[in-house]
PDB file of C-alpha atoms in Angstrom:
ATOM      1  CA  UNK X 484      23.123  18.468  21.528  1.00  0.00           C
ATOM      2  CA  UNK X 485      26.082  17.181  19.062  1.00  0.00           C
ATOM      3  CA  UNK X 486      26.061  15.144  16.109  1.00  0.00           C
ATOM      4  CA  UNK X 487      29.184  12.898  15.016  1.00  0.00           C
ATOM      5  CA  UNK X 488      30.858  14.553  11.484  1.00  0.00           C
ATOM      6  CA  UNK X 489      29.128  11.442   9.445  1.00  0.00           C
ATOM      7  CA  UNK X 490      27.583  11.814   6.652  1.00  0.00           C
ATOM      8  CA  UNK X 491      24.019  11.850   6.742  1.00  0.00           C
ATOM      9  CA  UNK X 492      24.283  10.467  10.581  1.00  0.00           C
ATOM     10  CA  UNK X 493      20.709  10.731  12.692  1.00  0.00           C
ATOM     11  CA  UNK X 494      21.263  11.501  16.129  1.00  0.00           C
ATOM     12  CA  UNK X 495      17.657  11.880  17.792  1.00  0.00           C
ATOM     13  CA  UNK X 496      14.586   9.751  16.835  1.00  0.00           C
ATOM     14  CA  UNK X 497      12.481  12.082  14.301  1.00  0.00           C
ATOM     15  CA  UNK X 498       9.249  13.091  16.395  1.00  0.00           C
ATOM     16  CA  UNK X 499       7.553  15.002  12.833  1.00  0.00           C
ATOM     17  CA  UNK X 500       6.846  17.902  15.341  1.00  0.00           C
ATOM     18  CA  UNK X 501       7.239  21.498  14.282  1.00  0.00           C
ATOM     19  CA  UNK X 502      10.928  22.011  15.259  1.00  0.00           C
ATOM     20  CA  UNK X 503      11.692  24.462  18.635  1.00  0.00           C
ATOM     21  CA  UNK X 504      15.164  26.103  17.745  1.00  0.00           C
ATOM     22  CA  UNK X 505      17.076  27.567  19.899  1.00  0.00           C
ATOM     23  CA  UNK X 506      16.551  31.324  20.844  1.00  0.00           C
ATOM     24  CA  UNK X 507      18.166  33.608  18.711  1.00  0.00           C
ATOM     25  CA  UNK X 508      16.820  32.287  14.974  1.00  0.00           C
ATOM     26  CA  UNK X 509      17.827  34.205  12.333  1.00  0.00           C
ATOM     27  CA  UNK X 510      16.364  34.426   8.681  1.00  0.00           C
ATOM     28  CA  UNK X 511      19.394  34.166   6.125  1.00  0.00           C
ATOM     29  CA  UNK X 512      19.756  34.959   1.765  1.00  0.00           C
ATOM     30  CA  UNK X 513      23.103  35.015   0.619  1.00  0.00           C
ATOM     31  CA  UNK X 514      26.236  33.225  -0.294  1.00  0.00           C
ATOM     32  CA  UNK X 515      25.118  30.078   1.748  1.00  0.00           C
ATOM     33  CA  UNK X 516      26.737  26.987   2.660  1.00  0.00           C
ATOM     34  CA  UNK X 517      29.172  26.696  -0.715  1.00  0.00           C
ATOM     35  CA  UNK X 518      31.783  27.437   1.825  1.00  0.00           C
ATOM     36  CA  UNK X 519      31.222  25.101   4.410  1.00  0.00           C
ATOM     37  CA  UNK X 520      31.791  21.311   4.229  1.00  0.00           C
ATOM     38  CA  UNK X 521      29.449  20.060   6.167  1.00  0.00           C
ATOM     39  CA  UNK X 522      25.694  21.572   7.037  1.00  0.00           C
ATOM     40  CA  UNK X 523      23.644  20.959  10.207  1.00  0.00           C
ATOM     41  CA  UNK X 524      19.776  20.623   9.328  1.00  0.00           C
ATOM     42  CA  UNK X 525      17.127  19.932  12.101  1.00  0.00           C
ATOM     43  CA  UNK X 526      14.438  18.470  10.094  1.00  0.00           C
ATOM     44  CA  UNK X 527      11.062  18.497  12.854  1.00  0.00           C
ATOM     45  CA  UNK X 528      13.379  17.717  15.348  1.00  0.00           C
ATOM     46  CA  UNK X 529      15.654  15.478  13.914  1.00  0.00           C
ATOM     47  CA  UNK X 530      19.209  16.349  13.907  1.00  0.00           C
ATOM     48  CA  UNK X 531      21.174  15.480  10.950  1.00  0.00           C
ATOM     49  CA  UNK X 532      24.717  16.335  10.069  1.00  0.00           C
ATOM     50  CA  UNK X 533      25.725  15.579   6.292  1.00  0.00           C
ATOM     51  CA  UNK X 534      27.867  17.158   3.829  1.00  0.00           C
ATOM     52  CA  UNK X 535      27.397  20.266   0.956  1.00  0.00           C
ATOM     53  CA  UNK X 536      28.451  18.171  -1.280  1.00  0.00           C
ATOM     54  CA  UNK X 537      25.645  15.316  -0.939  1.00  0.00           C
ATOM     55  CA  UNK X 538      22.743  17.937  -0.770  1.00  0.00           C
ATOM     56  CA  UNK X 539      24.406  19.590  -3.723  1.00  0.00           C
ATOM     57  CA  UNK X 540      24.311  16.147  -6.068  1.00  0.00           C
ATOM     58  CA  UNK X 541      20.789  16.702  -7.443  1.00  0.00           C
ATOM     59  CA  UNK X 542      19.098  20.216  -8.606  1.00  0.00           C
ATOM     60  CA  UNK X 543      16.707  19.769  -5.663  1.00  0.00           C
ATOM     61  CA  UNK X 544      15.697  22.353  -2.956  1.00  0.00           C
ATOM     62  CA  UNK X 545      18.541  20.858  -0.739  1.00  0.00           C
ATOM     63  CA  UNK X 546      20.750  22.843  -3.147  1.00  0.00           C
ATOM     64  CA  UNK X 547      19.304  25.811  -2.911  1.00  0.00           C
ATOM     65  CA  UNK X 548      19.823  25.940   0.670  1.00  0.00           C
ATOM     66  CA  UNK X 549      23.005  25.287   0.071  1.00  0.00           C
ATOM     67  CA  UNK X 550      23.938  27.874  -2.222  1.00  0.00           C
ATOM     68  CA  UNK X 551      21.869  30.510  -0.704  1.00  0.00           C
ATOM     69  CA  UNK X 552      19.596  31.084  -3.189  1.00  0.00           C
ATOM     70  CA  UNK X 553      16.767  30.522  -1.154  1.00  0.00           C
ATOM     71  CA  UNK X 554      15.497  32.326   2.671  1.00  0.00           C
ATOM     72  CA  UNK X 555      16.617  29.741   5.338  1.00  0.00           C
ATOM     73  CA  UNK X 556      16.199  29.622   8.556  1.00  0.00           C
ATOM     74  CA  UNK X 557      19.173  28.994  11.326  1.00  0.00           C
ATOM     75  CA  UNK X 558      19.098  28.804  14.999  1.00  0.00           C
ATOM     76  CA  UNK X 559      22.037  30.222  17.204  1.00  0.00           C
ATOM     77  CA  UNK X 560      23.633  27.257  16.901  1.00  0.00           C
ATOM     78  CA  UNK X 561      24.107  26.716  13.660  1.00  0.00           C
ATOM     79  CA  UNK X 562      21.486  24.523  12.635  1.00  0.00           C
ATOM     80  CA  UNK X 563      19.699  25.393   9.585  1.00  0.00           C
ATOM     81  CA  UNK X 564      15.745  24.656  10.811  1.00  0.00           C
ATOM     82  CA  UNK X 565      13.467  22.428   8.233  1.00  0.00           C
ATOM     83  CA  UNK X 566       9.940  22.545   9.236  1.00  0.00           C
ATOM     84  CA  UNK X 567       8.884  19.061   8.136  1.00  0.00           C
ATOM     85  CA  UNK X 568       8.422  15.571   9.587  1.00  0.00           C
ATOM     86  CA  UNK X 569      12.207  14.086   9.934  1.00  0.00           C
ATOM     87  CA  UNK X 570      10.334  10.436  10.101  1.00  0.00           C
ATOM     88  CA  UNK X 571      11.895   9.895   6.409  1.00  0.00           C
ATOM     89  CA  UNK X 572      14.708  12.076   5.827  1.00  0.00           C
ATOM     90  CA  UNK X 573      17.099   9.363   6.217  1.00  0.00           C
ATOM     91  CA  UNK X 574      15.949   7.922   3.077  1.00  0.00           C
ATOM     92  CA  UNK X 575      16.536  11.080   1.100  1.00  0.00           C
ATOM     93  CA  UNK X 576      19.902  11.872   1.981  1.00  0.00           C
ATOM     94  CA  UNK X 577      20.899   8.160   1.430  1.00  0.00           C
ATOM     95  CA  UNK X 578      19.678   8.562  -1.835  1.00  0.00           C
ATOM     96  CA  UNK X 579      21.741  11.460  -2.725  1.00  0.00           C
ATOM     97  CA  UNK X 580      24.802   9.990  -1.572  1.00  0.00           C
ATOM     98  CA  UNK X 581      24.656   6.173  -2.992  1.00  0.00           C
ATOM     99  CA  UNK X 582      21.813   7.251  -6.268  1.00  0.00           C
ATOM    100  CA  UNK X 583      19.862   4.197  -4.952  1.00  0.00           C
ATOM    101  CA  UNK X 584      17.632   3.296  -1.607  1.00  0.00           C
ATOM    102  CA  UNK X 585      15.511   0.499  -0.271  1.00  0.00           C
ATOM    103  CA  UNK X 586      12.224   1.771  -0.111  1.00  0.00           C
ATOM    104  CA  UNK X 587       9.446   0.796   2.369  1.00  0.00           C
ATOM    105  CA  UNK X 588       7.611  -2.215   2.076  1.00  0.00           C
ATOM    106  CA  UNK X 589       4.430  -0.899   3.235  1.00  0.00           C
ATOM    107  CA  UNK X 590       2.499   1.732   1.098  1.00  0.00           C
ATOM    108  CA  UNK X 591       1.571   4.152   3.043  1.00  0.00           C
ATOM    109  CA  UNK X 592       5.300   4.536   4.555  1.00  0.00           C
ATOM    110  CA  UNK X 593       6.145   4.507   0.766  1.00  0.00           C
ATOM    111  CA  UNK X 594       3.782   7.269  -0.189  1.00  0.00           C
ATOM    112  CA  UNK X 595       4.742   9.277   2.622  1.00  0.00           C
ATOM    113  CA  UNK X 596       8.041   9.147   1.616  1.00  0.00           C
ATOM    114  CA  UNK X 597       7.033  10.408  -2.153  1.00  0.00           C
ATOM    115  CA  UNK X 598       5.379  13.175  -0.870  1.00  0.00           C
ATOM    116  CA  UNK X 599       8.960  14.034   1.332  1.00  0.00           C
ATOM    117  CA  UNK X 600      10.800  13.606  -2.455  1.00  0.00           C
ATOM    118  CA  UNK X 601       8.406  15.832  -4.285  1.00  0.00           C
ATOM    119  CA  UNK X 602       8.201  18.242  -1.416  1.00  0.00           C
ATOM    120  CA  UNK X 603      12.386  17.951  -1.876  1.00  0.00           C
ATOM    121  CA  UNK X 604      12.297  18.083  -5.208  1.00  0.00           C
ATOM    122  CA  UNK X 605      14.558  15.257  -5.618  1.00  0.00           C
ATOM    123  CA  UNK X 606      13.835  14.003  -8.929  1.00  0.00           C
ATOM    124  CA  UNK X 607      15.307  10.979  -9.054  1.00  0.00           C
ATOM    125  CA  UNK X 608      14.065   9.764  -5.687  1.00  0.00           C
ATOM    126  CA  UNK X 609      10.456  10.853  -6.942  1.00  0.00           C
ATOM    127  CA  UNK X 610      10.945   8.569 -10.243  1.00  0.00           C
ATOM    128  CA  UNK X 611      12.284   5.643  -7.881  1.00  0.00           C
ATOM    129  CA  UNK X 612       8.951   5.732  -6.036  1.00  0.00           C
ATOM    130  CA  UNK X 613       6.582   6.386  -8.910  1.00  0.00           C
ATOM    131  CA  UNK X 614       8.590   3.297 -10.416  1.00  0.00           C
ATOM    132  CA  UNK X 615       7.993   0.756  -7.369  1.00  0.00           C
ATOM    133  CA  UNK X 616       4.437   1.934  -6.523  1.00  0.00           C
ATOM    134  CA  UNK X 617       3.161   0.901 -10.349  1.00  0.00           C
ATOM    135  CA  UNK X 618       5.640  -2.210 -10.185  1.00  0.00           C
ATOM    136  CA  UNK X 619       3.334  -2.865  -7.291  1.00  0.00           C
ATOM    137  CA  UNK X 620       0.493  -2.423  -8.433  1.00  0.00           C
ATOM    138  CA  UNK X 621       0.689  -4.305 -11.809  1.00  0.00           C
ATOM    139  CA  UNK X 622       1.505  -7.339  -9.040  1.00  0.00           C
ATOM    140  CA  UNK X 623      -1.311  -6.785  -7.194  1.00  0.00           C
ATOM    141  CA  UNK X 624      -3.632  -6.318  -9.838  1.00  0.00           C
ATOM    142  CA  UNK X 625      -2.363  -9.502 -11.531  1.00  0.00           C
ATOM    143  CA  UNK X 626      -3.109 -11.852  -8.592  1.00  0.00           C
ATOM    144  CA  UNK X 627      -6.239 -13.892  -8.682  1.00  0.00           C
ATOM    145  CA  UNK X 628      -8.665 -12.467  -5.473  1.00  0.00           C
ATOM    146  CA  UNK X 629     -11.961 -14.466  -4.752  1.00  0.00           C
ATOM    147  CA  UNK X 630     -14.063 -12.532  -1.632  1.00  0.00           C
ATOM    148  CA  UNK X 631     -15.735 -14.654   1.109  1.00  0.00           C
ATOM    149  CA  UNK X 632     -19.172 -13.488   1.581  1.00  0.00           C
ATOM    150  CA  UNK X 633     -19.896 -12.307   5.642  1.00  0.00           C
ATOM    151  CA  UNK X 634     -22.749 -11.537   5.761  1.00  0.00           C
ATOM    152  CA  UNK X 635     -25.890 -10.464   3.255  1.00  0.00           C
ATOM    153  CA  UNK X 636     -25.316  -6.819   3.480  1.00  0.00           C
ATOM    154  CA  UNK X 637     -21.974  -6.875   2.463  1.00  0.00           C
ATOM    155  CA  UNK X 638     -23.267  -9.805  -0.410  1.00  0.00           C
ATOM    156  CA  UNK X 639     -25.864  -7.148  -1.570  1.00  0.00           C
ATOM    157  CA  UNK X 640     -23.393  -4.487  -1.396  1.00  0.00           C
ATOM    158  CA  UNK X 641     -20.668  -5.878  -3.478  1.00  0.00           C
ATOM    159  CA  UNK X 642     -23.298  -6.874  -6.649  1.00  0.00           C
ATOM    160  CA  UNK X 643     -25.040  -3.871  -6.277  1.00  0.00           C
ATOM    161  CA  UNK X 644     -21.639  -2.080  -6.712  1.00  0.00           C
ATOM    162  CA  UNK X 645     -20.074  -3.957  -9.449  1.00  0.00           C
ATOM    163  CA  UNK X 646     -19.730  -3.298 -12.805  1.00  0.00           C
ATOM    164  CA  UNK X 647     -18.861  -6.932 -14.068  1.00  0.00           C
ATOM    165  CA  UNK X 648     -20.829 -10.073 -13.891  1.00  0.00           C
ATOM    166  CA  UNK X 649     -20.793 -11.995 -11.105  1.00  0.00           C
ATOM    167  CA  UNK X 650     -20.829 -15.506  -9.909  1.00  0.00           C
ATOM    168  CA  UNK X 651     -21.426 -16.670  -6.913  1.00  0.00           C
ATOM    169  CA  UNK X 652     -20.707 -20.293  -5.506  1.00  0.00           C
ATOM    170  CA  UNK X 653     -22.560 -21.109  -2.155  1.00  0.00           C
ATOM    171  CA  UNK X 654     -20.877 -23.843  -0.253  1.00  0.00           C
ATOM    172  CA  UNK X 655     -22.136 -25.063   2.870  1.00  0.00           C
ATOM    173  CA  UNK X 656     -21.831 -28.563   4.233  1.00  0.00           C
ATOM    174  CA  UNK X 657     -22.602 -27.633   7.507  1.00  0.00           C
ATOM    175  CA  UNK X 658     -26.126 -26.804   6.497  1.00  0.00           C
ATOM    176  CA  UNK X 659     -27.049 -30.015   5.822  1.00  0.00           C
ATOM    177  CA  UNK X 660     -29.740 -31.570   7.767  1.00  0.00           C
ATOM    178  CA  UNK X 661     -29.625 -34.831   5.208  1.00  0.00           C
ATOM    179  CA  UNK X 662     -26.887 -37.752   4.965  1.00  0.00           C
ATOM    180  CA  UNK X 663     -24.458 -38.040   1.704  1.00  0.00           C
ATOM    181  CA  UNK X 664     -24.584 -40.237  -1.225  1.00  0.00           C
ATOM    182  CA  UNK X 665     -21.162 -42.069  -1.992  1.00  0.00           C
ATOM    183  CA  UNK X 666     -21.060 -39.907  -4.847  1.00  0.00           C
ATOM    184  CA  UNK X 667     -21.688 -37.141  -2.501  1.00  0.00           C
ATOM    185  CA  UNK X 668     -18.101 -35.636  -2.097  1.00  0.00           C
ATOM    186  CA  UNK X 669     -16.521 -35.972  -4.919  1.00  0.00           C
ATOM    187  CA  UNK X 670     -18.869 -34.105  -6.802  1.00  0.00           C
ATOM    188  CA  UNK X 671     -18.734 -31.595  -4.091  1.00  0.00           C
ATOM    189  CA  UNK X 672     -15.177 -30.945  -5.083  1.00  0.00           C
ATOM    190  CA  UNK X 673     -15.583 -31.004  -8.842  1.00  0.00           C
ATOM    191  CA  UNK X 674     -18.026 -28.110  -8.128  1.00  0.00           C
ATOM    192  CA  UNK X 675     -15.587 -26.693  -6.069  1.00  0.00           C
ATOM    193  CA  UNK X 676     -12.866 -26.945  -7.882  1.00  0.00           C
ATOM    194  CA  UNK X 677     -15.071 -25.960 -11.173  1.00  0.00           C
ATOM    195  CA  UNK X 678     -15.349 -22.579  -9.502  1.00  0.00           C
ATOM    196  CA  UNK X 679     -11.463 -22.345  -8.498  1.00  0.00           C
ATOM    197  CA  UNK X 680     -10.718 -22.256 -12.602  1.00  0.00           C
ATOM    198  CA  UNK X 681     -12.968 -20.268 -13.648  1.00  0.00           C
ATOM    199  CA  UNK X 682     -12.053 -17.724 -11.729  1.00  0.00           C
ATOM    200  CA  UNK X 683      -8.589 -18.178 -12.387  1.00  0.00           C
ATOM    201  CA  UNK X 684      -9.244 -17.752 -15.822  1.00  0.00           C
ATOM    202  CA  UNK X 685     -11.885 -14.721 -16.326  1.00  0.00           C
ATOM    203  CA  UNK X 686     -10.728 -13.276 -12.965  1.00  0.00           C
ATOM    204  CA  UNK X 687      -9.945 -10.074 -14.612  1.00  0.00           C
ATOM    205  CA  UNK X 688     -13.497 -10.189 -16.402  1.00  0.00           C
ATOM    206  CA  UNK X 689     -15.845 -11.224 -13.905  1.00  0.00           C
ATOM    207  CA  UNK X 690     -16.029 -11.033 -10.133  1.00  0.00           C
ATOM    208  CA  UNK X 691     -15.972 -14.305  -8.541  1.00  0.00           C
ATOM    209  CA  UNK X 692     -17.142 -14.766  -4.906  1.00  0.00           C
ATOM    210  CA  UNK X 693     -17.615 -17.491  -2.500  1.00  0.00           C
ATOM    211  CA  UNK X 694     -20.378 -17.952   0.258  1.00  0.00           C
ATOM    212  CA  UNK X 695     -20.048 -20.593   3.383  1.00  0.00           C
ATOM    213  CA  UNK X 696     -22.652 -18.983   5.271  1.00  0.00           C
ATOM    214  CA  UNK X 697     -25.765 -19.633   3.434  1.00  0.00           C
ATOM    215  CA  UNK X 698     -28.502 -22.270   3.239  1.00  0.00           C
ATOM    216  CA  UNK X 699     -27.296 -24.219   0.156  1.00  0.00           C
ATOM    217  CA  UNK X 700     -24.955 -26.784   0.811  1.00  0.00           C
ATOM    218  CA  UNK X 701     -23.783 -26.123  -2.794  1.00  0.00           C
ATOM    219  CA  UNK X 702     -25.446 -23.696  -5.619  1.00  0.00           C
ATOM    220  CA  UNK X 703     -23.930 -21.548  -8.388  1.00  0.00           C
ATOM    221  CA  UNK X 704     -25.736 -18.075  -8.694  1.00  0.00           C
ATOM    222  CA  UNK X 705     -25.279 -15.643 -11.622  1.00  0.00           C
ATOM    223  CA  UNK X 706     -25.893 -11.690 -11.791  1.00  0.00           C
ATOM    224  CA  UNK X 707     -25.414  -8.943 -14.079  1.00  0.00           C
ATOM    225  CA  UNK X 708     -26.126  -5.275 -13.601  1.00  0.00           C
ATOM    226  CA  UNK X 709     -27.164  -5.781  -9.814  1.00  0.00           C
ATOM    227  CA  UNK X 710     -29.749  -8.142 -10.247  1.00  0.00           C
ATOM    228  CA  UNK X 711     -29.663 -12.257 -10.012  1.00  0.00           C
ATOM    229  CA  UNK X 712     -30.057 -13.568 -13.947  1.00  0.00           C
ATOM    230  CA  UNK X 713     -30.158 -17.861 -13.295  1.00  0.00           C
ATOM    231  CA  UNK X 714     -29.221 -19.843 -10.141  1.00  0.00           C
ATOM    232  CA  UNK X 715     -28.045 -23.318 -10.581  1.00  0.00           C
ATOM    233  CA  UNK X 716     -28.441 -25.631  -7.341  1.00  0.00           C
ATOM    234  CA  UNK X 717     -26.591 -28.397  -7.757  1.00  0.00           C
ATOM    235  CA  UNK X 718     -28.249 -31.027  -4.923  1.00  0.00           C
ATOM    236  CA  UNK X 719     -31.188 -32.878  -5.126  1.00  0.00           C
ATOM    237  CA  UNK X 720     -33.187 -35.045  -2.990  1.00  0.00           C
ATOM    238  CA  UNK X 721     -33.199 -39.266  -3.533  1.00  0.00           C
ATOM    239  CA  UNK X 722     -36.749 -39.523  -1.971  1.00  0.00           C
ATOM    240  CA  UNK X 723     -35.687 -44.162  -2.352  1.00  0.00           C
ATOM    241  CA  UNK X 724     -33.142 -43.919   0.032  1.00  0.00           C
ATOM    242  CA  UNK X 725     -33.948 -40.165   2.173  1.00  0.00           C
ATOM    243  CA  UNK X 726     -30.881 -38.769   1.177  1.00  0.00           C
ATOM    244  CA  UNK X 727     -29.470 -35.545  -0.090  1.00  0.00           C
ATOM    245  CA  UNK X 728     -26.842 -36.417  -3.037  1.00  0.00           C
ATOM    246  CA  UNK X 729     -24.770 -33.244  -5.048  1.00  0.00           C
ATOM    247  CA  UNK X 730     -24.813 -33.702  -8.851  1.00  0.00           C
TER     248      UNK X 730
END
């Protein structure tokens, strides 16, 4: 198998399997690849065929192969053998040759490919992804998230579990076995959308969670420590007229 003289240029799709060399591996110390231009590394099966010169660009332990002050091993044809997954290698050596790389969107891919940095030792490339992930996560943390009750384990669960007050907000039209008021659905809404500031607001303070699966067609429930402290239903029956109005 050959690999075009590019720098950092993939040739086979990594399969992050221990690599197979060739017969004839030898175990190598000494003056390294200073020497050489360019340096063959098979990285869990995945050929790639860059320059000394980029591995050399950071005090990593791509340098140290290069300069032989490290044991590495080569096959017999002249491919120095890396026993890691080659899934995200690409994204190392393009860092050492442009000081800058898109990183993955997803985080998993992302913290797999911090783990191939610090197992590198490619500082920069570790900083870059320490960087993003917490730019991340201040996003993610900042964003208002309301939970939609499924069922009453998962209800009990998530009070039981929390360490800030919670309120609930029951909302269920479909429950209702009486007709509306013309006043009906417009309080409806202010209730709803009552519950849609509030948590905006004290989001970061207390947990806010919705319920369109339970009796009420629309009731505000509070809790603190695990346990239910008041519960505000906000319907009432108009025994004149039969009907079933929200306040």
């Amino acid at each position: 198998m050959s690999a075009e003289a590019s720098d950092g240029n993939v040739v086979p799709e990594p399969s992050c399997a221990p690599p197979t060399p060739s017969h004839g591996v030898e175990k190598r110390v000494g003056p390294g690849l200073a020497g050489s231009k360019y340096v063959k590394l098979n990285v869990g099966g995945s050929l790639h065929y860059t320059t000394v010169q980029t591995l050399s660009k950071e005090d990593s332990l791509l340098r140290r192969i290069c300069d032989g002050s490290m044991e590495v091993t080569i096959d017999s044809e002249g491919w120095v053998v890396l026993d890691r997954c080659g899934r995200h290698f690409p994204v190392v050596l393009n860092f050492l040759r442009d000081g800058t790389v898109p990183l993955p969107e997803s985080q998993r891919e992302l913290e797999e490919v911090l783990k191939e940095a610090q197992y590198y030792r490619v500082q920069g490339l570790i900083q870059h992804c320490l960087s993003t992930l917490q730019k991340r996560s201040e996003i993610y943390e900042g964003g208002c998230r309301i939970p939609m009750i499924t069922s009453a384990k998962e209800e009990q669960r998530m009070i039981a579990t929390c360490k800030k007050p919670v309120v609930k907000l029951q909302n269920n039209r479909g429950n209702n076995k009486y007709s509306y008021t013309s006043n009906s659905d417009d309080n409806l809404l202010k209730n709803i959308e009552l519950f849609d500031k509030l948590g905006l607001r004290f989001n970061g303070r207390v947990l806010f969670i919705k319920d369109v699966l339970g009796d009420e067609i629309c009731c505000w429930s509070f809790y603190g420590e695990g346990r239910k402290i008041a519960e505000v239903c906000c319907t009432s029956i108009v025994y004149a007229t039969e009907k079933k109005q929200t306040k």
